[in-house]
Amino acid sequence: MRCFYCGEEIGESTGCPLCGAQQQVYRRILIASDAAYNVGVHRANGRDLSGAIEVLNLSLKYNKYNTNARNLLGLCFFEIGETVLALREWVISKNLQPDDNGADAYLEELEKSGTLKKLDQTTRKFNQALSYCRQGSRDLARIQLRRVLSADPKMVKAHQLLALVCMQDGKYAEAKKSLTAAAKIDYSNPMTMEYMQNVLRTLKGKGKRRRRRGQDNIDFSESTENVTVPSGTAFHILDSTGSGIINVFVGILLGVLACVFLIMPSMRQEMNSDAASALVNANEEAANSKNNVATLEKQVETLTAELEEYTGKADVKTSYEELLATEEAIASGDMETAKRTSGDINRDLLDASGQARYDIVMASVDAQITADNYEAGVAAMKDEDYAKAVELLTQVVEADAAYDTGNALFYLAQSCENAEKYREALDYYQAFIDGYPSTRRASTARSSINKIVADTNLAAPVPAAEREDEEGTAEGEAETPAEEQNG
Amino acid sequence: MIDFEEELKKFQPIPEVKEAEATIYERDLTDMVDIIRQVTQQQMTQQMAAPDMVRM
């Protein structure tokens, strides 16, 4: 033990050997402090927290260095929801005794996992509720206090304030609940006890007044309301214990009837309506699908037709390749190859310059083809294969009617005559005569025409000059009636 | 009968954490040991000033 005045170690002596200060009073103060602390422990164990706080404060008034008393005081404050007061005691305790202090664990517990922050928020809500009460907004205060108590069920002040508000609003049953909860935390709290007495007195008085009226009324202490119902009413009869089971059966029966007659028809109707809607939607989709199919089929036909135009013809790359091959074949004089490769070229896929080159190439190829056809056609005539001669020479004449100064046309006419295609022969002979009237073969053609007309009784072909005259006359006759009408 | 307004005055706002520092400084830590220390100091001072007085 140390001297209270100079701090010198004094052991068990009554006076300080250094400063001479007497230690008896000091020792008594320490004993008193410890005694108060012991009482505080006893009360805290018995949940008399208000009593424990009182004596622990006394203990610290004797000796502020009583660390155990201060730490216990902090615990009591924490238990009733006074977090900051608890924090205060533990911090002071830590300052007065930095080493080997139990307050370290309490402070660490507060700091971890945001406990202090949550408690601080709860404190703010309580203060807000108190403010609502002072403003007269007891409903808001009640709501806020319920939130506070859900966050911190041990806040005694919140229970007490809620009880006060409930009492003011006449809700004594709810007030009693709050006060009961507060008493469980701190049973000897003077305010809690006072309020509880008031509540019990009020509730008791109400019961007496009902009995004084001579009625055996029923008092429903609900959570929010006190309902008083006079006895002997139908409600009382229905609510008596004996008829409880009957009430249950009646309720079930009514529920079943309500389902059968009210709920199920509407459910069935709704289901039917849903089914009908689904059916309508399905039909619409089917109709749309049919339309889509018809449209798609038309598109397929169109695209197929377009594709057929390209059938047998090469794509862009191949067309250019074949064009080059054709040009090379022509340059080397290989007309057979040129004819073959030119057939694979798709002119439409070529660009403008490609098409120009294609036209040049094809002019050469066509000229070669015409020459070959003419030679083959003449050869066929000589071989008396007139059908083949007609086919080949027709191609020549179609490509160039004046080929070989009209001889192709003349040979075609002869081939047709020999092939007994007299109408075509007459036309071709006449065409030759029209083109080359002064030649020797024209005379031959006239003779052939006369012979055919005489043998077949076919109408003689009309010379071109006469046809033009006839066309001019027909146009003039057609105009005259219109002029007469206008006139 | 409980007077609501009077009872309401007994309720004070609970200090928040931000007020903890002020709360700590406001705490009066004077105890009886401090008092007897002051008394002893006064006595010693008086004795030194008046050495003829009987010491306690």
Coordinates of C-alpha atoms in Angstrom, one line a residue, chain A residues 111 142 207 213 337 404:
Chain A
E111 CA -15.1 -1.5 -31.8
R142 CA -44.5 5.0 -30.9
G207 CA -62.3 -3.9 -13.9
R213 CA -72.3 -2.1 -13.1
T337 CA -11.1 -23.5 -127.5
D404 CA -21.3 -14.2 -148.2

